[in-house]
């Protein structure tokens, strides 16, 4: 699960799109839901080494890709 906790950055990305959906407009809400879901699953021992959380806040695309690659290589 990739999350980004920078509200301004999320909104900037959404506002750059040509077509903005209802889902896009609620990006902060969904981002929080993804984080809450991960935390719930983690706390209840439900991840089974199959799900990972990557905080992409303030990272470039290249940095995000490298974080994901590192997780894949470790598992």
JSON list of C-alpha atoms in Angstrom, two decimals:
[
{"chain": "A", "resi": 1, "resn": "UNK", "atom": "CA", "xyz": [0.00, 0.00, 0.00]},
{"chain": "A", "resi": 2, "resn": "UNK", "atom": "CA", "xyz": [1.47, 3.32, -1.05]},
{"chain": "A", "resi": 3, "resn": "UNK", "atom": "CA", "xyz": [0.42, 6.30, 1.03]},
{"chain": "A", "resi": 4, "resn": "UNK", "atom": "CA", "xyz": [1.23, 9.98, 0.89]},
{"chain": "A", "resi": 5, "resn": "UNK", "atom": "CA", "xyz": [0.53, 12.10, 3.94]},
{"chain": "A", "resi": 6, "resn": "UNK", "atom": "CA", "xyz": [1.20, 15.42, 2.26]},
{"chain": "A", "resi": 7, "resn": "UNK", "atom": "CA", "xyz": [-2.28, 16.82, 1.66]},
{"chain": "A", "resi": 8, "resn": "UNK", "atom": "CA", "xyz": [-1.05, 19.69, -0.47]},
{"chain": "A", "resi": 9, "resn": "UNK", "atom": "CA", "xyz": [0.91, 17.37, -2.73]},
{"chain": "A", "resi": 10, "resn": "UNK", "atom": "CA", "xyz": [-2.04, 15.03, -3.17]},
{"chain": "A", "resi": 11, "resn": "UNK", "atom": "CA", "xyz": [-4.31, 17.92, -4.10]},
{"chain": "A", "resi": 12, "resn": "UNK", "atom": "CA", "xyz": [-1.70, 19.36, -6.47]},
{"chain": "A", "resi": 13, "resn": "UNK", "atom": "CA", "xyz": [-1.53, 16.04, -8.31]},
{"chain": "A", "resi": 14, "resn": "UNK", "atom": "CA", "xyz": [-5.30, 15.74, -8.53]},
{"chain": "A", "resi": 15, "resn": "UNK", "atom": "CA", "xyz": [-5.69, 19.29, -9.78]},
{"chain": "A", "resi": 16, "resn": "UNK", "atom": "CA", "xyz": [-3.22, 18.64, -12.62]},
{"chain": "A", "resi": 17, "resn": "UNK", "atom": "CA", "xyz": [-5.54, 16.02, -14.12]},
{"chain": "A", "resi": 18, "resn": "UNK", "atom": "CA", "xyz": [-7.80, 16.79, -17.02]},
{"chain": "A", "resi": 19, "resn": "UNK", "atom": "CA", "xyz": [-10.68, 14.76, -15.62]},
{"chain": "A", "resi": 20, "resn": "UNK", "atom": "CA", "xyz": [-11.16, 14.80, -11.87]},
{"chain": "A", "resi": 21, "resn": "UNK", "atom": "CA", "xyz": [-13.41, 12.08, -10.48]},
{"chain": "A", "resi": 22, "resn": "UNK", "atom": "CA", "xyz": [-15.31, 11.96, -7.21]},
{"chain": "A", "resi": 23, "resn": "UNK", "atom": "CA", "xyz": [-12.67, 9.52, -5.99]},
{"chain": "A", "resi": 24, "resn": "UNK", "atom": "CA", "xyz": [-9.95, 12.05, -6.84]},
{"chain": "A", "resi": 25, "resn": "UNK", "atom": "CA", "xyz": [-11.69, 14.79, -4.89]},
{"chain": "A", "resi": 26, "resn": "UNK", "atom": "CA", "xyz": [-11.67, 12.61, -1.79]},
{"chain": "A", "resi": 27, "resn": "UNK", "atom": "CA", "xyz": [-8.05, 11.54, -2.09]},
{"chain": "A", "resi": 28, "resn": "UNK", "atom": "CA", "xyz": [-7.17, 12.47, 1.49]},
{"chain": "A", "resi": 29, "resn": "UNK", "atom": "CA", "xyz": [-10.03, 10.42, 2.88]},
{"chain": "A", "resi": 30, "resn": "UNK", "atom": "CA", "xyz": [-9.05, 7.35, 0.87]},
{"chain": "A", "resi": 31, "resn": "UNK", "atom": "CA", "xyz": [-5.39, 7.76, 1.75]},
{"chain": "A", "resi": 32, "resn": "UNK", "atom": "CA", "xyz": [-6.32, 7.69, 5.45]},
{"chain": "A", "resi": 33, "resn": "UNK", "atom": "CA", "xyz": [-8.56, 4.67, 4.89]},
{"chain": "A", "resi": 34, "resn": "UNK", "atom": "CA", "xyz": [-5.67, 2.78, 3.28]},
{"chain": "A", "resi": 35, "resn": "UNK", "atom": "CA", "xyz": [-3.44, 3.59, 6.22]},
{"chain": "A", "resi": 36, "resn": "UNK", "atom": "CA", "xyz": [-6.12, 2.61, 8.75]},
{"chain": "A", "resi": 37, "resn": "UNK", "atom": "CA", "xyz": [-6.74, -0.65, 6.91]},
{"chain": "A", "resi": 38, "resn": "UNK", "atom": "CA", "xyz": [-3.05, -1.51, 6.93]},
{"chain": "A", "resi": 39, "resn": "UNK", "atom": "CA", "xyz": [-2.75, -0.69, 10.64]},
{"chain": "A", "resi": 40, "resn": "UNK", "atom": "CA", "xyz": [-5.77, -2.83, 11.44]},
{"chain": "A", "resi": 41, "resn": "UNK", "atom": "CA", "xyz": [-4.39, -5.76, 9.48]},
{"chain": "A", "resi": 42, "resn": "UNK", "atom": "CA", "xyz": [-0.96, -5.33, 11.05]},
{"chain": "A", "resi": 43, "resn": "UNK", "atom": "CA", "xyz": [-2.38, -5.16, 14.57]},
{"chain": "A", "resi": 44, "resn": "UNK", "atom": "CA", "xyz": [-4.43, -8.28, 13.96]},
{"chain": "A", "resi": 45, "resn": "UNK", "atom": "CA", "xyz": [-1.61, -10.26, 12.41]},
{"chain": "A", "resi": 46, "resn": "UNK", "atom": "CA", "xyz": [-3.31, -10.48, 9.02]},
{"chain": "A", "resi": 47, "resn": "UNK", "atom": "CA", "xyz": [-0.52, -9.40, 6.65]},
{"chain": "A", "resi": 48, "resn": "UNK", "atom": "CA", "xyz": [1.10, -12.83, 6.22]},
{"chain": "A", "resi": 49, "resn": "UNK", "atom": "CA", "xyz": [4.17, -11.14, 4.71]},
{"chain": "A", "resi": 50, "resn": "UNK", "atom": "CA", "xyz": [2.08, -10.36, 1.62]},
{"chain": "A", "resi": 51, "resn": "UNK", "atom": "CA", "xyz": [1.23, -6.73, 2.21]},
{"chain": "A", "resi": 52, "resn": "UNK", "atom": "CA", "xyz": [3.55, -3.83, 2.89]},
{"chain": "A", "resi": 53, "resn": "UNK", "atom": "CA", "xyz": [3.17, -0.15, 3.62]},
{"chain": "A", "resi": 54, "resn": "UNK", "atom": "CA", "xyz": [5.28, 2.39, 1.78]},
{"chain": "A", "resi": 55, "resn": "UNK", "atom": "CA", "xyz": [5.10, 5.99, 2.92]},
{"chain": "A", "resi": 56, "resn": "UNK", "atom": "CA", "xyz": [5.80, 8.02, -0.21]},
{"chain": "A", "resi": 57, "resn": "UNK", "atom": "CA", "xyz": [5.38, 11.39, 1.43]},
{"chain": "A", "resi": 58, "resn": "UNK", "atom": "CA", "xyz": [7.75, 13.90, -0.18]},
{"chain": "A", "resi": 59, "resn": "UNK", "atom": "CA", "xyz": [9.49, 11.25, -2.29]},
{"chain": "A", "resi": 60, "resn": "UNK", "atom": "CA", "xyz": [10.17, 11.48, -6.00]},
{"chain": "A", "resi": 61, "resn": "UNK", "atom": "CA", "xyz": [8.80, 8.79, -8.30]},
{"chain": "A", "resi": 62, "resn": "UNK", "atom": "CA", "xyz": [12.29, 7.29, -8.51]},
{"chain": "A", "resi": 63, "resn": "UNK", "atom": "CA", "xyz": [12.56, 7.15, -4.71]},
{"chain": "A", "resi": 64, "resn": "UNK", "atom": "CA", "xyz": [9.15, 5.51, -4.49]},
{"chain": "A", "resi": 65, "resn": "UNK", "atom": "CA", "xyz": [10.14, 2.88, -7.05]},
{"chain": "A", "resi": 66, "resn": "UNK", "atom": "CA", "xyz": [13.36, 2.17, -5.17]},
{"chain": "A", "resi": 67, "resn": "UNK", "atom": "CA", "xyz": [11.48, 1.73, -1.89]},
{"chain": "A", "resi": 68, "resn": "UNK", "atom": "CA", "xyz": [9.13, -0.78, -3.52]},
{"chain": "A", "resi": 69, "resn": "UNK", "atom": "CA", "xyz": [12.03, -2.61, -5.19]},
{"chain": "A", "resi": 70, "resn": "UNK", "atom": "CA", "xyz": [13.79, -2.92, -1.82]},
{"chain": "A", "resi": 71, "resn": "UNK", "atom": "CA", "xyz": [10.69, -4.44, -0.27]},
{"chain": "A", "resi": 72, "resn": "UNK", "atom": "CA", "xyz": [10.37, -6.93, -3.12]},
{"chain": "A", "resi": 73, "resn": "UNK", "atom": "CA", "xyz": [14.03, -7.91, -2.85]},
{"chain": "A", "resi": 74, "resn": "UNK", "atom": "CA", "xyz": [13.73, -8.44, 0.92]},
{"chain": "A", "resi": 75, "resn": "UNK", "atom": "CA", "xyz": [10.71, -10.73, 0.66]}
]
